[in-house]
XYZ file of C-alpha atoms in Angstrom:
668
model
C -57.675 -41.419 -41.094
C -54.618 -39.759 -42.505
C -55.428 -36.605 -40.494
C -55.589 -38.640 -37.230
C -52.308 -40.284 -38.190
C -50.616 -37.030 -38.941
C -52.108 -35.443 -35.794
C -50.833 -38.330 -33.698
C -47.431 -38.427 -35.376
C -46.936 -34.588 -34.800
C -47.905 -35.091 -31.252
C -45.515 -38.029 -30.563
C -42.663 -35.989 -32.127
C -43.481 -32.966 -30.174
C -43.682 -34.837 -26.817
C -40.507 -36.664 -27.703
C -38.825 -33.227 -27.918
C -40.272 -32.175 -24.607
C -39.141 -35.577 -23.115
C -35.550 -35.018 -24.456
C -35.371 -31.527 -23.085
C -36.516 -32.721 -19.647
C -34.202 -35.617 -19.641
C -31.306 -33.268 -20.594
C -32.189 -30.990 -17.690
C -32.243 -33.822 -15.259
C -28.908 -35.282 -16.510
C -27.185 -31.801 -16.091
C -28.590 -30.988 -12.744
C -24.957 -30.850 -11.265
C -23.220 -29.560 -14.404
C -21.449 -26.268 -13.648
C -22.664 -23.431 -15.875
C -25.624 -25.236 -17.321
C -28.763 -23.304 -17.835
C -32.163 -24.946 -17.682
C -33.745 -25.455 -21.162
C -37.269 -25.536 -22.338
C -38.949 -26.567 -25.529
C -41.850 -24.604 -26.803
C -44.367 -26.107 -29.262
C -45.736 -23.650 -31.832
C -49.307 -23.789 -33.047
C -49.752 -25.273 -36.519
C -51.526 -22.524 -38.271
C -51.658 -24.449 -41.653
C -53.063 -27.733 -40.608
C -54.029 -29.782 -37.622
C -51.656 -31.275 -35.198
C -48.574 -29.912 -33.320
C -46.470 -27.233 -35.010
C -42.737 -26.611 -34.966
C -40.878 -26.719 -31.696
C -38.002 -24.593 -30.490
C -35.644 -25.231 -27.622
C -33.924 -22.441 -25.634
C -32.293 -21.644 -22.423
C -34.262 -20.025 -19.534
C -32.478 -16.902 -18.423
C -33.237 -13.946 -16.107
C -31.287 -11.341 -18.106
C -31.445 -8.703 -15.311
C -30.255 -11.158 -12.603
C -27.453 -12.363 -14.810
C -26.100 -8.935 -15.269
C -26.634 -8.111 -11.711
C -24.526 -11.322 -10.899
C -21.679 -10.108 -13.027
C -21.385 -6.867 -10.883
C -21.810 -8.859 -7.638
C -18.999 -11.242 -8.621
C -16.770 -8.359 -9.328
C -17.428 -6.786 -5.967
C -16.851 -10.079 -4.028
C -13.673 -10.664 -6.011
C -12.390 -7.197 -5.260
C -12.858 -7.374 -1.519
C -11.715 -10.815 -1.221
C -8.432 -10.227 -3.162
C -7.623 -6.943 -1.254
C -8.430 -8.491 2.141
C -6.429 -11.570 1.696
C -3.398 -9.665 0.463
C -2.958 -7.414 3.444
C -4.528 -9.471 6.331
C -1.276 -11.375 6.942
C 0.778 -8.231 7.199
C -1.722 -6.741 9.618
C -1.650 -9.731 11.864
C 2.243 -9.468 11.914
C 2.195 -5.740 12.678
C -0.251 -5.985 15.475
C 1.086 -9.075 17.241
C 3.232 -8.599 20.385
C 5.473 -11.365 19.092
C 6.209 -9.949 15.702
C 5.313 -6.184 16.065
C 7.456 -3.260 16.659
C 5.970 -1.378 19.624
C 6.956 -4.044 22.441
C 10.574 -3.864 20.913
C 10.558 0.001 21.098
C 9.362 -0.242 24.829
C 12.168 -2.743 25.606
C 14.708 -0.524 23.876
C 13.948 2.562 25.899
C 13.636 0.417 29.100
C 17.152 -0.812 28.561
C 18.351 2.873 27.940
C 16.822 3.730 31.262
C 18.562 0.649 32.910
C 21.972 1.754 31.328
C 21.392 5.257 32.675
C 20.855 3.935 36.131
C 24.575 2.432 35.990
C 26.277 4.160 33.186
C 29.732 2.601 33.978
C 28.496 -1.058 34.200
C 28.964 -3.223 31.198
C 26.055 -5.539 32.080
C 23.507 -2.853 31.652
C 25.185 -1.587 28.382
C 25.137 -5.176 27.156
C 21.432 -5.330 27.743
C 21.025 -2.134 25.708
C 23.287 -3.545 23.022
C 20.993 -6.636 22.798
C 17.838 -4.638 22.688
C 19.238 -2.442 19.841
C 20.090 -5.459 17.902
C 16.554 -6.914 18.377
C 15.016 -3.546 17.319
C 17.107 -3.549 14.234
C 16.317 -7.236 13.298
C 12.599 -6.637 14.006
C 12.439 -3.672 11.714
C 14.404 -5.687 9.028
C 12.008 -8.669 9.541
C 8.806 -6.702 9.195
C 10.194 -4.736 6.139
C 11.243 -7.944 4.302
C 7.841 -9.561 5.062
C 5.966 -6.533 3.660
C 8.189 -6.503 0.645
C 7.738 -10.259 -0.010
C 4.009 -9.824 0.299
C 4.117 -6.937 -2.168
C 5.970 -8.897 -4.648
C 3.708 -11.942 -4.114
C 0.797 -9.501 -4.765
C 2.593 -8.408 -7.998
C 2.783 -12.060 -9.124
C -1.054 -12.375 -8.421
C -1.553 -9.435 -10.680
C 0.459 -11.071 -13.409
C -1.417 -14.297 -13.130
C -4.760 -12.588 -13.105
C -3.951 -10.738 -16.336
C -2.871 -13.961 -17.945
C -6.148 -15.643 -17.012
C -8.142 -12.675 -18.178
C -6.463 -12.843 -21.622
C -7.078 -16.635 -21.857
C -10.745 -16.033 -21.005
C -11.154 -13.284 -23.579
C -9.625 -15.538 -26.254
C -12.011 -18.354 -25.415
C -15.054 -16.142 -25.153
C -14.208 -14.651 -28.659
C -13.776 -18.199 -30.087
C -17.194 -19.364 -28.604
C -18.759 -16.338 -30.046
C -17.347 -17.157 -33.537
C -18.725 -20.843 -33.288
C -22.080 -19.555 -31.979
C -22.497 -17.230 -34.953
C -21.546 -20.113 -37.342
C -24.174 -22.426 -35.618
C -26.900 -19.802 -35.334
C -28.838 -21.368 -38.305
C -30.038 -23.922 -35.822
C -30.513 -22.142 -32.504
C -32.413 -25.121 -31.020
C -29.472 -27.484 -31.560
C -27.785 -29.078 -28.541
C -24.376 -27.907 -29.747
C -25.632 -24.275 -30.017
C -27.091 -24.159 -26.570
C -24.033 -25.894 -25.065
C -21.633 -23.355 -26.577
C -23.627 -20.388 -25.187
C -23.647 -22.143 -21.714
C -19.753 -22.505 -21.889
C -19.359 -19.015 -23.147
C -21.528 -17.493 -20.371
C -19.663 -19.746 -17.773
C -16.400 -18.227 -18.911
C -17.868 -14.727 -18.724
C -18.996 -15.321 -15.187
C -15.437 -16.379 -14.351
C -14.161 -13.224 -15.996
C -16.543 -11.153 -13.845
C -14.786 -12.255 -10.731
C -11.412 -10.908 -11.973
C -12.393 -7.603 -13.508
C -15.832 -5.635 -13.432
C -17.411 -6.164 -16.810
C -20.722 -5.476 -18.702
C -22.071 -7.531 -21.592
C -24.139 -6.693 -24.602
C -26.189 -9.526 -26.308
C -26.122 -9.443 -30.078
C -28.990 -10.608 -32.470
C -26.770 -13.289 -33.900
C -26.231 -14.954 -30.515
C -22.761 -13.554 -29.845
C -22.024 -11.478 -26.728
C -19.814 -8.285 -26.554
C -17.761 -7.797 -23.307
C -16.870 -4.398 -22.077
C -15.095 -3.190 -18.975
C -17.318 -1.329 -16.505
C -15.006 1.652 -17.152
C -16.075 1.530 -20.865
C -13.136 -0.151 -22.774
C -14.239 -2.954 -25.062
C -12.717 -6.341 -24.518
C -14.520 -8.697 -26.926
C -16.103 -7.651 -30.197
C -17.380 -9.532 -33.090
C -14.027 -9.294 -35.065
C -11.548 -9.862 -32.267
C -10.641 -9.358 -28.527
C -8.379 -7.116 -26.521
C -5.241 -8.253 -24.659
C -4.525 -6.809 -21.282
C -0.913 -6.122 -20.403
C 0.812 -5.525 -17.102
C 4.362 -3.786 -17.165
C 6.575 -2.479 -14.537
C 7.032 1.379 -14.383
C 10.055 2.582 -16.163
C 11.263 4.147 -12.990
C 10.189 1.623 -10.328
C 10.292 -1.835 -11.670
C 8.096 -3.166 -8.801
C 5.276 -0.635 -9.475
C 3.022 -2.190 -12.156
C 0.785 -0.459 -14.746
C -2.074 -1.987 -16.554
C -2.631 -1.496 -20.195
C -4.829 -2.655 -23.096
C -3.937 -3.366 -26.776
C -5.883 -4.746 -29.842
C -2.487 -5.032 -31.713
C 0.753 -5.357 -29.796
C 2.692 -3.944 -32.657
C 0.735 -0.666 -32.153
C 1.560 -0.294 -28.445
C -1.050 -0.261 -25.707
C -3.371 2.159 -24.014
C -2.673 2.769 -20.291
C -5.685 1.821 -18.193
C -6.674 2.981 -14.647
C -5.934 0.333 -11.919
C -9.459 0.763 -10.742
C -10.818 -2.104 -12.744
C -12.739 -3.860 -10.108
C -12.861 -7.557 -9.437
C -9.817 -9.519 -8.004
C -7.324 -7.659 -10.351
C -8.505 -4.177 -8.969
C -8.312 -5.733 -5.360
C -4.700 -6.728 -5.936
C -3.709 -3.294 -7.236
C -5.379 -1.523 -4.230
C -3.757 -4.020 -1.877
C -0.282 -3.268 -3.430
C -0.902 0.519 -2.746
C -1.794 -0.369 0.973
C 1.378 -2.467 1.257
C 3.589 0.082 -0.201
C 2.082 2.841 1.916
C 2.689 0.692 5.003
C 6.220 -0.048 3.888
C 6.750 3.823 3.644
C 5.233 4.555 7.026
C 7.327 1.846 8.665
C 10.435 3.358 7.005
C 9.456 6.882 8.312
C 9.115 5.531 11.865
C 12.497 3.674 11.630
C 14.226 6.781 10.182
C 12.714 9.017 12.832
C 13.992 6.860 15.654
C 17.312 5.848 14.236
C 18.248 9.382 13.199
C 17.381 10.881 16.589
C 19.286 8.189 18.506
C 22.216 8.710 16.123
C 22.180 12.402 16.697
C 21.938 12.130 20.491
C 24.759 9.477 20.696
C 26.990 11.736 18.681
C 26.288 14.414 21.206
C 27.794 12.564 24.161
C 30.909 10.861 25.578
C 31.463 7.117 25.504
C 32.785 4.960 28.405
C 36.137 5.332 26.967
C 35.986 9.184 27.123
C 35.492 9.563 23.382
C 33.008 11.385 21.322
C 30.045 9.249 20.395
C 29.255 7.927 16.940
C 26.030 6.989 15.168
C 24.207 3.910 16.402
C 22.659 2.987 13.136
C 23.552 3.028 9.338
C 20.811 4.761 7.501
C 21.213 3.529 3.906
C 22.082 5.712 0.977
C 19.399 5.070 -1.749
C 19.793 4.929 -5.475
C 17.230 7.136 -7.168
C 15.305 5.657 -9.965
C 16.113 7.535 -13.049
C 14.912 7.928 -16.691
C 18.129 9.620 -17.895
C 21.049 8.685 -20.206
C 23.336 11.391 -18.904
C 22.664 11.916 -15.137
C 22.401 9.729 -12.001
C 21.394 10.569 -8.503
C 21.558 9.088 -4.999
C 19.635 10.095 -1.891
C 20.648 10.170 1.756
C 18.886 11.367 4.916
C 20.087 14.726 6.524
C 21.213 14.090 10.090
C 19.020 15.819 12.527
C 16.036 16.393 10.152
C 14.275 13.039 10.736
C 11.117 14.861 11.798
C 10.786 16.424 8.420
C 10.829 13.042 6.550
C 7.520 12.046 5.203
C 6.112 8.787 3.929
C 5.829 10.170 0.383
C 7.754 9.568 -2.853
C 8.963 12.549 -4.902
C 9.642 13.063 -8.573
C 12.105 15.474 -10.121
C 11.250 16.411 -13.698
C 13.414 18.287 -16.004
C 11.510 20.850 -18.166
C 12.319 22.203 -21.608
C 12.750 25.709 -20.438
C 15.913 25.001 -18.308
C 14.112 24.531 -15.000
C 13.124 21.527 -12.921
C 10.204 20.755 -10.538
C 10.261 18.700 -7.471
C 6.880 17.056 -7.132
C 5.129 15.044 -4.441
C 3.996 11.864 -6.070
C 0.748 10.185 -5.012
C 0.088 7.297 -7.420
C -0.246 9.072 -10.775
C -1.022 12.408 -9.224
C 1.814 14.967 -8.924
C 1.780 18.000 -6.637
C 4.544 20.588 -7.318
C 6.578 21.537 -4.183
C 9.052 23.942 -5.777
C 10.818 24.818 -8.982
C 14.509 25.587 -9.628
C 17.090 26.038 -12.348
C 18.647 22.959 -13.926
C 22.157 24.596 -13.589
C 21.614 24.301 -9.752
C 21.340 20.455 -10.060
C 24.987 19.701 -9.453
C 26.786 18.181 -6.547
C 24.906 17.907 -3.221
C 21.424 19.339 -3.091
C 19.974 19.583 0.480
C 16.159 19.660 1.049
C 15.960 20.096 4.813
C 12.220 20.672 4.686
C 11.899 17.059 3.581
C 14.744 15.665 5.660
C 16.948 14.324 2.832
C 19.594 15.397 0.276
C 20.484 14.155 -3.252
C 23.865 13.724 -4.816
C 23.712 14.517 -8.467
C 26.351 13.187 -10.900
C 26.291 14.117 -14.584
C 24.291 16.679 -16.450
C 20.481 16.225 -16.677
C 18.618 16.669 -19.948
C 15.112 17.908 -20.805
C 12.626 15.089 -20.280
C 14.603 13.443 -17.616
C 12.803 12.127 -14.501
C 14.124 10.964 -11.124
C 11.888 9.072 -8.725
C 13.008 9.517 -4.969
C 11.645 7.111 -2.498
C 13.026 8.099 0.808
C 11.328 5.568 3.149
C 10.204 2.746 0.845
C 13.307 0.557 1.283
C 14.676 1.695 4.592
C 13.120 -0.887 6.845
C 14.773 -3.836 5.369
C 18.176 -2.009 4.844
C 18.629 -0.517 8.238
C 21.709 -1.799 10.099
C 23.600 -1.298 13.168
C 26.844 0.673 13.154
C 27.777 0.418 16.761
C 29.110 -2.970 17.814
C 30.438 -2.479 21.403
C 28.575 -1.578 24.600
C 31.242 0.859 25.526
C 30.346 3.016 22.543
C 27.019 4.226 23.928
C 27.736 7.833 24.739
C 25.699 8.249 27.872
C 27.698 11.201 29.211
C 27.329 14.822 28.208
C 30.289 16.565 26.250
C 29.920 19.520 28.551
C 29.149 20.187 32.303
C 28.145 23.255 34.219
C 29.102 24.324 37.661
C 28.411 27.185 40.215
C 31.070 29.437 41.780
C 31.450 28.594 45.451
C 31.357 32.170 46.264
C 27.817 32.778 44.754
C 25.350 34.483 47.209
C 22.328 32.889 45.618
C 21.316 29.284 45.654
C 20.806 28.867 41.877
C 22.259 25.845 40.164
C 23.104 25.292 36.489
C 21.949 22.307 34.379
C 22.801 21.356 30.851
C 19.706 21.105 28.642
C 21.373 19.038 26.210
C 24.130 18.859 23.541
C 22.575 18.949 20.072
C 25.534 19.170 17.728
C 29.207 18.316 17.986
C 30.241 18.590 14.339
C 32.296 21.257 12.597
C 29.424 23.909 12.990
C 29.351 23.491 16.630
C 31.296 25.267 19.496
C 33.524 22.203 19.797
C 34.305 20.330 16.580
C 34.669 16.770 17.460
C 34.845 13.830 15.123
C 33.456 10.489 16.309
C 36.011 8.572 18.467
C 38.031 11.762 19.263
C 39.070 11.811 22.852
C 37.362 14.478 24.959
C 40.747 15.210 26.538
C 41.979 16.711 23.200
C 38.880 18.860 22.672
C 38.741 22.600 23.050
C 35.958 25.202 22.855
C 35.999 27.342 19.583
C 37.009 30.909 19.852
C 34.178 33.018 21.028
C 32.242 30.057 22.450
C 30.050 30.822 25.546
C 31.762 29.362 28.670
C 30.743 31.721 31.547
C 27.592 33.364 32.889
C 27.457 36.312 35.233
C 24.478 37.910 37.012
C 24.398 41.659 36.754
C 22.746 44.285 38.881
C 19.481 44.033 36.759
C 19.318 40.376 37.400
C 20.156 39.631 33.793
C 22.326 36.760 32.688
C 25.504 38.085 30.829
C 27.312 35.382 28.887
C 31.030 35.589 28.158
C 33.655 33.722 26.075
C 37.049 32.429 27.295
C 38.589 35.738 26.517
C 36.093 37.443 28.919
C 34.298 39.175 26.018
C 30.642 39.607 26.538
C 28.591 37.610 23.927
C 25.162 38.658 24.862
C 22.621 38.952 27.641
C 19.513 36.925 28.680
C 16.787 38.954 30.329
C 15.990 38.129 33.992
C 12.282 37.697 32.823
C 13.291 34.292 31.139
C 13.977 33.119 34.782
C 17.125 31.383 33.465
C 15.458 28.963 31.064
C 17.347 28.123 27.727
C 19.976 30.847 28.363
C 21.646 30.624 24.912
C 18.344 30.314 22.857
C 17.035 33.496 24.522
C 20.279 35.512 24.510
C 20.136 39.068 22.975
C 22.820 41.237 21.592
C 20.614 44.282 22.662
C 18.553 43.978 25.825
C 16.154 46.716 24.353
C 15.576 44.815 21.156
C 13.706 41.398 21.674
C 14.418 40.406 18.143
C 18.268 40.763 18.470
C 18.857 37.034 19.131
C 22.567 36.128 19.130
C 22.055 32.620 18.064
C 19.428 32.038 15.369
C 19.688 28.433 15.870
C 21.324 27.418 19.193
C 20.880 23.830 18.316
C 23.447 24.105 15.503
C 25.671 26.638 17.103
C 26.917 26.485 19.702
C 25.188 23.055 19.715
C 24.035 23.058 23.427
C 22.119 25.054 25.879
C 21.657 25.324 29.574
C 19.328 26.723 32.332
C 19.813 28.336 35.669
C 17.289 27.594 38.194
C 16.936 29.003 41.812
C 17.650 32.357 43.299
C 20.456 34.514 41.790
C 22.188 37.491 43.246
C 24.266 40.209 41.605
C 27.691 38.943 40.789
C 26.954 35.323 40.934
C 28.737 33.322 38.193
C 28.531 29.905 36.529
C 30.891 28.067 34.360
C 30.490 25.808 31.329
C 33.439 23.339 30.693
C 34.246 20.220 28.704
C 33.118 17.042 30.583
C 36.767 15.670 30.874
C 36.655 12.109 32.438
C 32.961 12.505 33.020
C 32.027 9.102 31.593
C 30.160 8.220 34.699
C 27.699 10.917 33.834
C 24.299 9.944 32.324
C 22.969 13.256 31.280
C 23.124 12.474 27.578
C 21.649 9.132 28.267
C 18.776 10.811 29.859
C 18.046 12.738 26.675
C 18.172 9.597 24.650
C 15.648 8.115 27.099
C 13.430 11.244 26.642
C 13.236 10.485 22.892
C 10.594 7.874 23.783
C 8.080 10.768 24.491
C 9.522 13.141 21.892
C 7.233 13.868 18.941
C 9.758 12.712 16.275
C 7.489 11.401 13.484
C 6.237 13.777 10.799
C 2.619 13.992 10.340
C -0.395 16.228 10.546
C 0.537 16.488 14.086
C 4.058 15.065 14.878
C 3.848 11.983 16.920
C 5.897 9.809 19.173
C 7.553 6.709 17.518
C 5.202 4.390 19.353
C 2.068 6.510 18.602
C 2.988 6.742 14.931
C 3.519 2.928 14.739
C 0.237 2.345 16.499
C -1.563 4.602 14.086
C 0.041 2.812 11.083
C -1.299 -0.509 12.440
C -4.687 0.982 13.168
C -5.126 2.462 9.678
C -4.214 -0.916 8.161
C -6.670 -2.697 10.610
C -9.335 -0.204 9.849
C -8.924 -0.899 6.024
C -9.180 -4.538 6.547
C -12.192 -4.088 8.815
C -13.956 -1.961 6.226
C -13.035 -4.411 3.593
C -14.463 -7.335 5.560
C -17.648 -5.514 6.174
C -17.878 -4.758 2.520
C -17.030 -8.380 1.643
C -19.648 -9.679 3.915
C -22.273 -7.323 2.358
C -21.188 -8.181 -1.251
C -21.361 -11.826 -0.577
C -24.803 -11.571 0.846
C -25.914 -9.562 -2.117
C -24.192 -12.081 -4.632
C -25.782 -15.091 -2.824
C -29.239 -13.356 -3.196
C -28.768 -12.640 -6.820
C -27.511 -16.242 -7.380
C -30.713 -17.547 -5.889
C -32.732 -15.536 -8.316
C -30.645 -16.770 -11.279
C -30.934 -20.366 -10.080
C -34.673 -20.079 -9.664
C -34.839 -19.308 -13.304
C -31.832 -20.944 -14.790
C -31.211 -23.871 -12.332
C -32.716 -27.321 -12.601
C -35.404 -28.205 -10.137
C -35.559 -32.041 -9.908
C -39.150 -32.064 -8.588
C -40.358 -29.808 -11.396
C -38.521 -31.872 -14.002
C -39.769 -35.168 -12.583
C -43.361 -33.854 -12.776
C -42.675 -32.668 -16.376
C -41.236 -36.118 -17.194
C -44.442 -37.914 -15.984
C -46.675 -35.352 -17.886
C -44.736 -35.493 -21.061
C -44.638 -39.195 -20.998
C -48.352 -39.497 -20.660
C -48.855 -37.010 -23.510
C -46.329 -39.168 -25.623
C -48.514 -42.259 -24.732
C -51.639 -40.480 -25.520
C -50.415 -39.366 -28.869
C -49.199 -42.855 -29.677
C -52.661 -44.109 -28.790
C -54.028 -41.689 -31.469
C -51.898 -43.345 -33.977
C -52.982 -46.752 -32.829
C -56.635 -45.745 -32.930
C -56.203 -44.285 -36.459
C -54.825 -47.631 -37.567
C -57.743 -49.623 -36.078
C -60.335 -47.182 -37.640
C -58.556 -47.521 -40.919
C -58.545 -51.333 -40.641
C -62.306 -51.244 -39.862
C -63.054 -49.130 -42.724
C -61.210 -51.409 -45.101
C -63.116 -54.369 -43.607
C -66.532 -52.562 -43.978
C -65.773 -51.974 -47.662
C -65.122 -55.704 -48.121
């Protein structure tokens, strides 16, 4: 009878354990992070009845690991898309974008050209110029604010990662301590809580896990760096660059006193998405600055090449800001400014000047952490103003640089929100040309002279004019071209005011760009008189029509010619000019459209990838839930089955008692 009692008792205890596990599963059906448990009864190899039972979690290890990767992908594309979608919407909208404003600006220039002496049309131009400036500022400020917000999200993500790493390590320690009873509720609950934290961590950075025999779990970054070990955990650090305080770097340390190891920003998850979104935002900011500089500088240059309504030399329309160069130097400072007239050479890149130990310096194009050397020079040359026309800017050096010094130049990163208007009166639009041409009334041919445009009025030109100087006080420089005569060969001979011949333009040019094509020796096509007519004399003209021997044409200052609109026409033509630097130079509108298109394409690709990553994660999540999730129907069925087993085992105990009583009665 004792065997039946023992068998029944072991069965009751075993079924009670099964019922407890099933009840626990049902109770936690909606508990986040809970993994379904099961109790396994071992065979009693020494005696009859049920053996020992063990309770464990049901996990699909492959699916769990795949879910970590899927979480990281979804987190990455979600963070990246959210950070740049708002900016894309702003750039592409007619109400907040730049292209409609650019179109309105050039339409108002055209309107002013149709009535150059009327203040009403000039006022309209003034208003559109202000709208353009304000719109550039607004877009630039919004991008910068989004960039700084993105940086704050990076900081918050790093803080959360560190909290999770600490919590995972603590749970690991507690799990190891409780590993003497792996079936206990506390042990299983701690594993669930730890794994839930690991799942949350996988959304922020891409990680891999390694299960240990003692129940703990090591956590590594997908790139290889270890985050959680048995004896401690790492700490992530995010710090601004020593040159650009808005550019963040990610590091890892196991002991803050020993410094940290610099990590790649490509860490996956939300954190990686925020870093990549920051790169996109900064690139957009640079490209916007490139567009703004190209248009502002070109309009400045052209307005300074004309005459205002008050008969004065024009001035710049915009203030292009001088920019402080970020420096890592105790002995030297540097500022950057744009070179007037070289806007088409301005790129959307950053540059780094490094002072070497051998007395040289290198100018490098900076693309993230990658540097591409552009040229090398002697440190002794780094004094005063250093012009870099090929890149469209110049730097002003103060002090003496030392070996190891670095200077970060960001030409276009901050232009958009610092651009401002210099002009403040509609009378100051210089729509009239500084010079005009005329034909001699005795000419036998019907040819006419037209000014192709004034490109320079500064000290290097044929007429040195300071902004606001009156045209009435201006004179041509000695030796400047002022008269053209057609010779017997049909060539165009150019003379100065002292009737000295300066050079000859061949008849084969058909009178196009006389000064740019003028030769000192008609037999030598390489003997150009002016290497750069755009700088000196700073203007050019063409003669069209039939010319005859002896015909002459005169170039003179456009005194009292403020009703002229020829310089305004050149301003208007800037709308179709390829001003913006690129693989192929583009118009301002086309460059802006490409910038918006590139950002939109990035978002579109990111959205497609997000959709695919989400579908993949949902599929993996379904697999994990099928194994680890609680199925109420299955648990209810088990509950009934285990209850029946429990009752049957209890019946064995009852029967054994009845049999025992019967035996006692029989023995009397």
